[in-house]
Amino acid sequence: MGEQARQRHGTRQGAPAGSAGSQDVGAPDPDAEVRGVPGAAEPSAGPGTVGKALEVLDAVAASPGGVRFAELETRGRYPKATLYRLLQTLAREGMVQHDPDSGLYTLGMRLVRLAHVAWRHSSLAPIARPHLDALSADLGQTVHLAQLDHGQVLYVDKRNAAQPVEMYSEAGKVGPAYCTGVGKVLLAHVPAPELDRLLSQQSFHRFTPSTLTDAAALRAELARIRAEGVGYDREEHEAGIICIAVPVLSAQGRCLGALSVTGHADRMTAADLAAFLPELRAAAARISQDTQAWRFPDAPEPH
Amino acid sequence: MGEQARQRHGTRQGAPAGSAGSQDVGAPDPDAEVRGVPGAAEPSAGPGTVGKALEVLDAVAASPGGVRFAELETRGRYPKATLYRLLQTLAREGMVQHDPDSGLYTLGMRLVRLAHVAWRHSSLAPIARPHLDALSADLGQTVHLAQLDHGQVLYVDKRNAAQPVEMYSEAGKVGPAYCTGVGKVLLAHVPAPELDRLLSQQSFHRFTPSTLTDAAALRAELARIRAEGVGYDREEHEAGIICIAVPVLSAQGRCLGALSVTGHADRMTAADLAAFLPELRAAAARISQDTQAWRFPDAPEPH
DNA sequence: TCTAGTAGTTCCACTATATGAAACTTTGTT
DNA sequence: AACAAAGTTTCATATAGTGGAACTACTAGA
C-alpha cells in the first residue's frame, strides 16, 4: 500500500454538523503524523489542489443551510483569491451550487449522482438490505449498518423498530467512532499502522460519564473487541442508549462493516442485548456470504 | 507539451447502457464559458487539476463494479503517472476506495456522507416529500421530482404508484434531458447563454421514433413549454411511457426543479395525463411555497 | 448626494505543483 | 527461468495554481 510518507496537513476539518447532535468537534489534530516510511526525510507535501478543493467542499457541507463567501473566508485558511477560485471550480464542476440571489453556496447535485452509484455499488447496504429487514423484524429492534469513513462512523443503512423506512435521511449520517458500538468494532479491525492515524483524529469528546476519553482506554477496549468479536456501547455516546455490535467480515477476514442492535437503557440491559448475539452474528455472516456471491454484479440499471 | 488539455467532461454517465455508440462524444465544444465579460476571447481554460480529478471520479463511477487501473488508463486520456497520482489523491481523500486485494477502484464513502448533506439541504426533495406523497396517493400514479445536473436530469425523489418507497435506488439516478418530460421542462427554464452550452452536451440519441434528435427541434419544443408551462414526453425516451411535467418555480421565477406524472401509453392518453394538470400545478405551487417558508432550518436568514 | 465600509471579483508576477516519458518493481503466466 | 503485463517511482520541466493588492458593486450612515 502506498505509504503516506507525507504529512497531511491537519486537514479534515472536523464536524460535519451532525443534525442529531452527534457532533465531533474540532480535534485540533496534532499534525504529528505517524512516520510511515522509515529513513525518508519528510517530503513535506501539501494537500495538493484537489485536497484543498475537497476541504472547501467539506466546509460547505458543514453549513447545511448554505454559506456566504465571507463566512468560508474566515473559517478556512485560504486567502481570498484562492478560495474564490476553488469555489468557482467546484461550482463549475457541479460539486457546489451558488445561488446568485442569496449568494449562498450549497452542495451540488453532482454529489447526489455520484453517491447514488457509491451507495449502490461500493457500500454494503444494497446487499445487506434484506438481512437488515429480517433482523429488525425478527428482533423487533432498531438495527444499524455502518462503515468507516475518515475515522468516523458512516451509517449506510438503518431499520427503525417500527417506523417506515426513511432512507436518505439515515444513510450518509455520520457519528463518532470512539464511542459507538459500530464505531469501536470498525476501529478494532483496522490494521495497526492506520489505526494510529485514525485514533489521532478522534475528538474524544465526553458525551456521557461513560465515554472513553483517551486513546489508551480505547485501545484496550478495541483489543477486547477484537478478541471477543463483539462491541458494546454502554451509554457512551448518548445517555439512555445502549447497543451491541458485531463486524461483518469478508472471507479474507477484512472488516467490511459493522452491524448493531440498539436499545433503550431503561428498557433493556446489556445482557438483554447480548441475548441477540446469535441472530446478530448470523445476519452478519449472511451478509458476508452474499458479498462474495454478489462480487461485482456490474448490473445495468433497472429501469 | 501536453496540449491535449482541453476536452472537458467526456465520461458523463452512460445513458441506458448499450446505446454507447453515440454518446455525447466529441463535440469540439466551443466551451463558451460565460465569463461575464462580453466579447472577450476565451482564454481556453483547461479543466484544471480538480476538474481532472473529478473526471477520473466520474470514470470510476461509470464502472459500478469497480475498475482496474489499466482499465482507466485506456479509457481516460491521461498518462499513466498522472492518472496514478490522481487516483492516489482521490483515494487518500476518501473519494474512491482501492481494494488492495482485487486492485479495484470503487467510489468512496465520503461521497455518501457529502451527498447526504447535499440531498437534505440543497435539493428540493426533503421539502417536496409530503407533497409527493400526497400527489401520488391522490392521483394513484407514479410521480417524479427532478433537478438539472450538468445537462442531465437527476431524479431527486420518486413515488411509485403502489410500491413501497425505495429511496436511494431512485434518488440520484440520472437520465437524458432532451427526451424526458422533466428534462425538457428544466431545460426550458435555463437562461439562454447557458442553454447553448447544455444543448451542445445533449447526445440526441434516438431512443424511439418520437425522440427529438436535434437541437433545433428541441428549441422549438422548449419555447412551447416555456409559453405553456407544461412539458410532455410522448414516448420519446421509452416506448409505451408517456408523461406530463411542470416546473417548480421559485418566487423569483427561477426554476428549482420539475415535477411529473408518468403513465403507460397503452392505458392512458396524453389527454388523460393532461387532466392531472391542476393537481400537478397545485403540488408544484405548494412545494414552491414551502421552499420560501423553509428558509433552511439551521441557517441564519440571509440579508 | 457623498463618503465609508463591506462583500465579491479580477489582475498578474511568481513559483509551487502537477506533469509525463521513461526507468523500475512487482505480480502473474508460459 | 524467462517473459509480459500491471503497477509504482523518479525527475527535469513548465503548466497551473497562488495570493497580495487593486478594482468593482453594493449597502449603510452622515
XYZ file of C-alpha atoms (C1' of nucleotides) in Angstrom:
666
model
C 0.000 0.000 0.000
C 1.315 3.383 -0.872
C 2.522 4.869 2.335
C 1.825 8.395 3.177
C 5.370 9.438 3.754
C 3.935 12.820 3.754
C 2.362 14.674 6.486
C -1.062 15.577 5.640
C -1.990 18.955 6.820
C -4.351 18.672 9.689
C -6.953 18.856 7.029
C -10.143 17.016 7.769
C -11.840 19.923 9.254
C -13.993 18.072 11.661
C -17.603 18.465 12.492
C -19.731 17.596 9.520
C -22.516 19.077 11.528
C -24.467 16.095 12.646
C -28.053 17.118 12.748
C -28.548 14.639 15.540
C -26.234 16.279 17.959
C -23.595 13.761 17.154
C -21.034 16.375 16.537
C -17.427 15.559 16.663
C -15.965 18.847 17.353
C -12.734 20.124 16.159
C -9.974 17.867 17.387
C -7.061 20.231 16.848
C -5.452 17.284 15.174
C -1.893 17.062 16.323
C -0.206 17.290 13.000
C 2.309 14.829 14.320
C 1.943 12.340 11.539
C 2.875 8.780 12.146
C 6.146 8.395 10.391
C 5.153 5.824 7.855
C 8.281 5.089 5.898
C 11.416 4.944 7.938
C 14.514 6.746 6.909
C 12.870 9.033 4.448
C 13.127 12.681 5.174
C 9.813 14.427 5.149
C 8.935 15.341 1.603
C 6.514 17.745 3.218
C 3.789 17.526 0.663
C 0.878 19.875 0.899
C -2.652 18.655 0.422
C -2.495 19.452 -3.248
C -5.068 21.371 -5.186
C -7.574 18.569 -5.115
C -7.224 18.211 -1.379
C -7.812 21.898 -0.902
C -10.873 21.821 -3.079
C -12.276 18.913 -1.119
C -11.573 20.677 2.126
C -13.596 23.605 0.901
C -16.299 21.180 -0.080
C -16.343 19.869 3.457
C -16.563 23.390 4.731
C -19.609 23.992 2.572
C -21.091 20.733 3.779
C -20.574 21.831 7.346
C -23.053 24.656 6.887
C -26.101 22.847 5.664
C -28.152 25.922 5.036
C -25.577 27.389 2.734
C -22.589 29.608 3.296
C -21.505 33.015 2.181
C -18.156 33.540 0.653
C -17.018 35.693 3.534
C -18.016 33.040 6.012
C -15.828 30.490 4.316
C -13.055 33.002 4.110
C -12.897 33.438 7.852
C -13.289 29.747 8.555
C -10.798 28.408 6.065
C -7.155 29.120 5.920
C -7.042 30.148 2.317
C -6.595 33.651 1.004
C -9.489 35.281 -0.712
C -8.407 34.767 -4.281
C -7.544 31.137 -3.768
C -10.785 30.365 -2.029
C -12.661 32.190 -4.696
C -11.130 30.179 -7.482
C -11.613 26.917 -5.669
C -15.266 27.679 -5.180
C -15.619 28.711 -8.780
C -14.078 25.462 -9.908
C -16.303 23.444 -7.634
C -19.332 25.327 -8.867
C -18.398 24.888 -12.496
C -17.998 21.193 -11.840
C -21.347 20.924 -10.138
C -19.965 19.972 -6.767
C -21.435 23.098 -5.209
C -24.277 25.355 -6.225
C -24.053 29.093 -5.984
C -27.394 30.754 -5.686
C -26.827 34.138 -7.287
C -29.760 35.676 -5.432
C -28.687 34.925 -1.925
C -25.016 34.495 -2.652
C -25.073 31.275 -0.711
C -23.052 28.215 -1.582
C -24.624 24.835 -1.056
C -23.572 21.363 -2.070
C -24.239 20.434 -5.669
C -26.367 17.742 -7.126
C -23.440 16.049 -8.789
C -22.670 14.644 -5.382
C -26.059 13.021 -5.219
C -25.491 11.373 -8.542
C -22.085 10.088 -7.571
C -23.247 8.959 -4.175
C -26.062 7.056 -5.744
C -23.531 4.913 -7.521
C -21.260 4.776 -4.500
C -24.038 3.591 -2.264
C -25.384 1.082 -4.716
C -22.102 -0.490 -5.620
C -19.489 0.316 -3.040
C -21.353 0.048 0.193
C -22.666 -2.968 1.949
C -26.137 -1.531 2.088
C -27.785 -2.927 -1.023
C -26.503 -6.405 -0.262
C -27.399 -6.191 3.377
C -30.838 -4.731 2.864
C -32.891 -7.913 3.045
C -30.914 -9.086 6.038
C -31.476 -5.833 7.850
C -35.166 -6.143 7.141
C -35.218 -9.662 8.508
C -33.110 -8.891 11.533
C -35.110 -5.856 12.500
C -38.387 -7.717 12.046
C -37.075 -10.744 13.876
C -35.786 -8.889 16.905
C -38.233 -6.057 16.796
C -35.389 -3.674 17.385
C -33.614 -0.849 15.659
C -30.612 -2.024 13.668
C -27.790 -0.115 12.045
C -25.292 -0.944 9.344
C -22.187 1.206 9.301
C -18.848 1.558 7.597
C -15.790 3.620 8.393
C -15.112 6.872 6.621
C -12.148 9.002 7.514
C -12.143 7.809 11.078
C -15.804 8.424 11.545
C -18.736 6.108 11.547
C -20.861 6.408 8.461
C -24.260 4.835 8.694
C -25.098 3.275 5.353
C -28.434 1.842 6.323
C -30.837 1.538 9.201
C -34.104 -0.019 10.222
C -36.160 1.561 12.891
C -38.064 -0.763 15.113
C -41.445 0.091 13.757
C -41.399 3.223 11.641
C -41.410 3.169 7.895
C -38.073 3.263 6.207
C -36.650 6.687 5.852
C -33.635 6.021 3.814
C -31.773 9.059 2.699
C -32.168 10.768 5.983
C -30.263 7.985 7.681
C -27.866 6.697 5.084
C -24.993 9.119 4.969
C -25.273 10.286 8.529
C -22.013 10.302 10.409
C -21.152 9.815 14.021
C -18.117 9.431 16.250
C -16.204 6.156 16.067
C -14.656 6.040 19.514
C -17.881 5.931 21.458
C -20.360 3.939 19.465
C -20.764 0.213 19.199
C -20.307 0.057 15.470
C -17.506 2.583 15.595
C -15.444 0.617 18.060
C -15.998 -2.602 16.181
C -14.869 -0.970 12.970
C -11.822 0.563 14.599
C -10.958 -2.751 16.192
C -10.464 -4.237 12.769
C -8.350 -1.513 11.262
C -4.733 -2.572 10.648
C -2.343 -1.210 13.231
C -0.484 1.450 11.247
C -3.669 3.034 10.034
C -5.267 2.787 13.433
C -2.669 5.105 14.876
C -3.632 7.724 12.391
C -7.331 7.275 12.943
C -7.037 7.407 16.706
C -5.215 10.693 16.467
C -8.178 12.010 14.547
C -10.716 11.113 17.187
C -12.012 14.025 19.173
C -12.592 12.061 22.376
C -15.277 14.446 23.411
C -17.004 13.297 26.577
C -20.657 12.856 25.671
C -21.617 10.983 28.815
C -19.914 9.861 32.005
C -19.073 6.524 30.426
C -17.482 7.870 27.256
C -13.945 6.629 26.746
C -11.959 9.803 26.509
C -8.451 8.736 25.723
C -6.690 6.617 23.178
C -5.211 4.248 25.747
C -8.564 3.234 27.179
C -9.953 2.901 23.703
C -7.068 0.695 22.579
C -7.717 -1.657 25.457
C -11.371 -1.814 24.553
C -10.526 -2.434 20.913
C -8.274 -5.340 21.860
C -11.105 -6.828 23.849
C -13.472 -6.380 20.941
C -11.014 -7.983 18.566
C -10.722 -10.963 20.871
C -14.402 -11.410 21.577
C -15.845 -10.217 18.299
C -18.449 -8.027 19.956
C -18.583 -4.379 20.792
C -20.858 -2.681 23.270
C -21.901 0.873 23.662
C -22.882 1.367 27.265
C -24.377 4.806 27.027
C -21.057 6.119 25.846
C -22.435 8.314 23.134
C -25.884 9.121 24.317
C -27.366 8.738 27.760
C -30.006 6.039 27.836
C -28.884 4.405 24.629
C -27.035 1.110 24.643
C -26.093 -1.106 21.780
C -24.345 -4.262 20.735
C -22.384 -4.521 17.523
C -20.578 -7.164 15.507
C -18.310 -6.914 12.485
C -19.212 -8.062 9.016
C -16.081 -9.858 7.913
C -15.124 -10.788 4.397
C -13.878 -14.247 3.541
C -10.361 -12.847 3.708
C -11.036 -11.601 7.196
C -11.223 -7.954 6.264
C -13.828 -5.949 8.075
C -16.391 -4.713 5.608
C -18.709 -3.038 8.043
C -20.482 -3.366 11.342
C -23.970 -4.339 12.315
C -25.667 -3.307 15.510
C -28.825 -3.547 17.549
C -29.745 -0.555 19.639
C -31.886 -0.366 22.729
C -33.012 1.974 25.470
C -31.153 1.548 28.712
C -34.284 1.941 30.749
C -35.991 -0.872 28.942
C -33.122 -3.272 28.405
C -29.871 -4.304 29.969
C -26.648 -5.117 28.209
C -27.458 -8.745 28.941
C -30.724 -8.447 27.078
C -28.851 -7.154 24.095
C -26.273 -9.891 24.415
C -29.084 -12.368 24.000
C -29.409 -11.102 20.436
C -25.835 -12.050 19.655
C -26.617 -15.281 17.818
C -29.079 -13.600 15.498
C -26.772 -10.646 15.018
C -23.835 -12.858 14.155
C -25.943 -14.958 11.852
C -27.124 -11.895 10.000
C -23.568 -10.606 9.695
C -22.476 -13.969 8.352
C -25.240 -13.999 5.808
C -24.348 -10.537 4.619
C -20.731 -11.548 4.328
C -21.731 -14.576 2.344
C -23.837 -12.562 -0.049
C -20.959 -10.204 -0.578
C -18.933 -12.944 -2.162
C -21.782 -14.168 -4.279
C -22.566 -10.687 -5.451
C -18.986 -9.925 -6.286
C -19.498 -7.364 -8.966
C -22.930 -7.597 -10.413
C -21.937 -4.915 -12.900
C -25.635 -4.749 -13.401
C -27.199 -2.421 -15.866
C -29.539 -0.135 -14.056
C -33.031 -1.484 -13.698
C -35.476 0.714 -15.441
C 3.993 19.864 -24.258
C 0.757 18.232 -23.466
C -1.561 20.467 -25.350
C -4.387 17.995 -25.344
C -5.608 19.553 -22.222
C -8.932 20.939 -23.200
C -11.675 18.387 -23.685
C -13.884 18.640 -20.697
C -16.392 16.142 -19.481
C -16.088 13.047 -21.518
C -17.431 10.381 -19.283
C -20.723 11.517 -18.056
C -22.949 8.668 -17.003
C -23.792 6.008 -19.500
C -27.180 6.648 -20.903
C -29.123 3.439 -20.784
C -26.283 1.087 -21.372
C -25.902 -0.422 -24.759
C -26.513 2.671 -26.764
C -22.954 3.682 -26.183
C -22.483 4.119 -29.872
C -23.283 7.778 -29.983
C -22.642 9.095 -26.575
C -22.165 12.767 -26.149
C -18.793 12.131 -27.593
C -16.564 14.534 -29.339
C -18.370 17.771 -29.945
C -15.394 20.077 -30.007
C -17.415 22.053 -27.553
C -16.589 25.699 -28.016
C -16.583 25.632 -24.261
C -18.028 29.065 -24.329
C -17.516 29.827 -20.728
C -19.823 32.587 -19.650
C -17.155 34.766 -18.322
C -19.295 37.754 -17.544
C -17.151 39.930 -19.712
C -18.824 40.108 -23.065
C -16.968 39.893 -26.267
C -13.774 38.766 -24.675
C -11.958 35.975 -26.429
C -11.893 32.814 -24.412
C -8.714 32.122 -22.524
C -9.402 28.489 -23.315
C -9.171 27.310 -19.763
C -8.181 23.736 -19.204
C -10.166 21.688 -16.768
C -7.650 22.262 -14.033
C -6.375 19.662 -11.660
C -9.615 19.492 -9.758
C -11.560 19.027 -12.947
C -9.297 16.199 -13.988
C -9.678 14.511 -10.654
C -13.428 14.759 -10.881
C -13.360 13.379 -14.385
C -11.480 10.373 -13.092
C -14.059 10.120 -10.353
C -16.765 10.007 -12.986
C -14.838 7.339 -14.820
C -14.750 5.249 -11.681
C -18.447 5.858 -11.183
C -19.093 4.669 -14.706
C -17.885 1.185 -13.807
C -20.076 0.328 -10.883
C -18.411 -2.959 -10.129
C -15.041 -1.362 -9.740
C -12.264 -0.625 -12.185
C -8.687 -1.662 -12.528
C -6.009 0.901 -13.024
C -5.247 -0.345 -16.519
C -8.875 -0.055 -17.482
C -8.974 3.564 -16.515
C -5.716 4.142 -18.292
C -7.119 3.032 -21.610
C -10.398 4.812 -21.116
C -9.067 8.109 -19.896
C -6.828 10.417 -21.756
C -4.302 10.831 -19.027
C -0.842 9.334 -18.988
C -0.095 6.610 -16.528
C 1.728 8.634 -13.947
C -0.840 11.405 -13.936
C -3.726 9.023 -13.621
C -1.924 7.190 -10.890
C -1.387 10.273 -8.808
C -4.903 11.459 -9.374
C -6.266 8.161 -8.143
C -3.929 8.160 -5.192
C -5.110 11.590 -4.215
C -8.739 10.620 -4.559
C -8.154 7.503 -2.520
C -6.301 9.365 0.203
C -9.181 11.779 0.351
C -11.749 9.033 0.607
C -13.455 9.824 -2.668
C -12.545 6.416 -4.023
C -11.697 3.144 -2.330
C -8.877 0.968 -3.535
C -9.316 -2.625 -2.571
C -5.764 -3.874 -2.297
C -6.816 -7.484 -2.805
C -8.559 -7.103 -6.102
C -6.838 -3.924 -7.143
C -10.205 -2.454 -7.992
C -11.182 1.140 -7.511
C -14.704 1.916 -6.397
C -16.332 5.097 -5.236
C -15.618 6.071 -1.670
C -17.942 6.521 1.219
C -17.053 10.142 1.643
C -19.346 10.758 -1.269
C -22.229 9.220 0.588
C -21.595 11.456 3.531
C -21.432 14.554 1.401
C -24.439 13.587 -0.657
C -26.445 13.059 2.479
C -25.993 16.695 3.292
C -26.474 17.745 -0.306
C -29.723 15.915 -0.602
C -31.075 17.042 2.719
C -30.249 20.669 2.329
C -29.645 21.504 -1.285
C -32.257 19.536 -3.103
C -35.950 20.037 -3.274
C -36.597 16.521 -2.110
C -36.961 16.904 1.651
C -39.284 19.865 1.228
C -41.271 18.200 -1.508
C -41.584 14.865 0.194
C -45.016 15.276 1.744
C -46.347 16.800 -1.438
C -45.053 13.910 -3.498
C -46.724 11.529 -1.106
C -49.988 13.372 -1.396
C -49.839 13.763 -5.147
C -49.012 10.153 -5.755
C -51.730 8.971 -3.418
C -54.220 11.422 -4.842
C -53.655 10.526 -8.469
C -52.666 6.947 -7.912
C -49.813 7.450 -10.327
C -46.064 7.403 -10.357
C -44.578 10.823 -9.780
C -41.029 12.108 -10.172
C -39.181 15.099 -8.833
C -36.091 16.085 -10.754
C -33.434 18.736 -10.963
C -30.828 19.526 -13.575
C -27.250 18.403 -13.165
C -24.687 19.031 -15.836
C -27.246 18.984 -18.586
C -28.798 15.780 -17.410
C -31.890 15.044 -15.462
C -31.223 13.992 -11.928
C -34.118 12.397 -10.142
C -34.073 13.533 -6.554
C -37.191 11.723 -5.459
C -39.910 9.467 -6.717
C -43.116 7.776 -5.699
C -44.191 4.634 -7.391
C -47.885 4.140 -7.841
C -48.178 1.419 -5.267
C -44.842 0.013 -4.270
C -43.101 0.863 -1.050
C -40.632 3.678 -1.151
C -37.244 2.708 -2.368
C -35.333 5.840 -1.890
C -31.664 5.605 -2.504
C -32.113 3.446 -5.501
C -34.122 6.165 -7.179
C -32.748 9.382 -5.827
C -29.532 10.022 -7.647
C -30.472 8.255 -10.819
C -29.816 10.225 -13.967
C -31.455 10.347 -17.325
C -31.341 12.307 -20.555
C -32.759 15.825 -20.509
C -33.717 16.263 -24.150
C -36.272 13.471 -24.271
C -37.992 13.343 -20.940
C -40.825 15.450 -19.614
C -38.957 16.753 -16.614
C -35.799 17.224 -18.644
C -37.421 19.412 -21.231
C -39.185 21.467 -18.607
C -35.931 22.025 -16.798
C -34.099 22.944 -19.981
C -36.909 25.304 -20.941
C -36.147 27.393 -17.898
C -32.413 27.614 -18.265
C -31.184 31.101 -19.190
C -30.266 31.408 -22.843
C -26.473 31.600 -22.669
C -26.229 28.508 -20.514
C -28.772 26.680 -22.593
C -26.494 26.802 -25.600
C -23.835 25.012 -23.657
C -26.228 22.431 -22.282
C -27.746 21.697 -25.658
C -24.333 21.043 -27.112
C -23.870 18.449 -24.407
C -27.001 16.516 -25.244
C -26.394 13.270 -27.024
C -29.637 13.342 -29.002
C -29.647 9.619 -29.203
C -32.822 8.332 -30.813
C -34.451 6.102 -28.239
C -37.795 5.834 -30.004
C -39.320 7.083 -33.246
C -40.634 10.163 -31.483
C -37.389 11.226 -29.856
C -36.370 14.745 -30.782
C -32.948 14.276 -32.276
C -31.679 17.732 -32.977
C -31.218 20.965 -31.140
C -33.478 22.940 -33.441
C -36.494 20.751 -32.852
C -35.770 20.749 -29.155
C -35.509 24.527 -29.035
C -38.915 24.863 -30.613
C -40.346 22.448 -28.086
C -38.691 24.329 -25.244
C -40.196 27.601 -26.419
C -43.599 25.971 -26.421
C -43.038 24.620 -22.938
C -41.921 27.994 -21.683
C -45.074 29.527 -23.078
C -47.495 26.932 -21.838
C -45.781 25.880 -18.671
C -46.166 22.177 -19.380
C -43.925 19.606 -20.890
C -44.920 16.279 -22.348
C -42.957 13.163 -23.043
C -44.766 11.300 -25.792
C -42.824 8.072 -25.695
C -39.707 9.985 -26.573
C -37.463 8.206 -24.146
C -39.091 4.861 -23.758
C -41.717 3.239 -25.901
C -45.005 2.943 -24.082
C -44.165 5.539 -21.473
C -45.716 8.976 -21.551
C -45.553 11.736 -19.017
C -46.573 15.254 -18.174
C -44.300 17.618 -16.297
C -44.457 21.083 -14.796
C -41.776 23.322 -13.351
C -41.419 24.167 -9.694
C -40.747 27.883 -9.799
C -39.344 29.995 -7.026
C -40.896 33.280 -6.043
C -38.269 34.998 -8.165
C -39.286 32.893 -11.104
C -36.229 30.682 -11.106
C -36.835 27.055 -11.922
C -35.986 24.959 -8.920
C -36.989 21.616 -10.314
C -39.628 19.741 -12.218
C -42.466 17.527 -11.166
C -44.032 14.868 -13.348
C -46.675 12.203 -13.550
C -45.894 9.152 -15.627
C -48.241 6.732 -17.293
C -48.325 3.811 -19.686
C -49.284 4.707 -23.221
C -51.464 1.662 -23.585
C -53.508 2.559 -20.568
C -53.647 6.328 -20.870
C -53.599 9.041 -23.474
C -51.823 12.343 -23.269
C -55.225 13.851 -22.651
C -55.701 11.656 -19.615
C -52.445 12.924 -18.248
C -53.403 16.484 -19.064
C -56.373 16.041 -16.797
C -53.929 15.839 -13.923
C -52.549 19.273 -14.699
C -54.462 21.140 -11.996
C -53.286 18.790 -9.278
C -49.768 18.773 -10.643
C -49.610 22.551 -10.757
C -51.090 22.827 -7.311
C -48.492 20.459 -5.917
C -45.703 22.367 -7.629
C -47.034 25.595 -6.202
C -47.191 24.144 -2.722
C -43.627 22.922 -2.961
C -42.516 26.314 -4.162
C -44.320 27.919 -1.275
C -42.711 25.650 1.275
C -39.336 26.463 -0.164
C -39.703 30.049 0.889
C -41.111 29.246 4.275
C -38.410 26.767 4.992
C -35.584 29.187 4.570
C -33.417 26.322 5.683
C -33.541 25.018 9.203
C -30.302 25.961 10.819
C -29.303 28.800 8.610
C -29.347 32.353 9.725
C -31.541 34.449 7.463
C -29.554 35.847 4.623
C -29.511 39.609 4.166
C -25.660 63.052 -2.554
C -21.499 61.867 -0.849
C -18.444 59.144 1.647
C -17.045 54.874 4.188
C -17.354 50.232 4.626
C -18.035 45.541 3.292
C -18.557 41.651 0.037
C -17.207 39.852 -4.020
C -14.283 39.692 -8.330
C -10.213 40.245 -11.202
C -5.117 41.061 -12.142
C -0.617 39.491 -12.651
C 4.186 38.441 -11.386
C 5.973 34.414 -9.127
C 6.832 29.840 -8.043
C 4.913 25.814 -6.019
C 2.630 21.980 -8.162
C 1.322 18.896 -11.337
C 3.115 16.728 -15.402
C 4.590 12.572 -18.231
C 8.372 9.880 -20.521
C 10.874 6.528 -19.004
C 13.004 3.627 -15.661
C 11.930 0.488 -12.272
C 9.471 -3.152 -9.354
C 6.155 -6.348 -8.599
C 2.942 -9.909 -9.990
C 1.261 -13.328 -12.876
C 1.932 -16.544 -16.997
C 4.076 -19.842 -20.252
C 13.650 -19.264 -15.711
C 12.194 -16.018 -18.863
C 8.686 -13.070 -20.319
C 4.787 -9.991 -20.176
C 1.660 -7.097 -18.030
C 0.306 -4.255 -14.265
C 1.501 -1.118 -11.110
C 4.858 2.351 -8.842
C 8.535 5.785 -8.635
C 11.747 9.244 -10.430
C 12.982 13.713 -12.069
C 13.656 17.709 -15.161
C 10.316 20.849 -16.771
C 6.613 24.351 -17.483
C 1.928 24.416 -16.511
C -1.346 25.627 -13.394
C -2.366 27.471 -9.064
C -1.064 31.199 -5.797
C -2.058 35.403 -3.148
C -1.208 40.422 -2.366
C -3.323 44.042 -3.982
C -6.184 46.689 -6.934
C -10.761 47.061 -8.535
C -15.907 46.946 -8.721
C -20.623 46.599 -6.696
C -23.367 47.097 -3.138
C -25.147 48.939 1.422
C -25.395 51.897 5.235
C -24.557 56.100 7.508
C -23.841 61.085 7.623
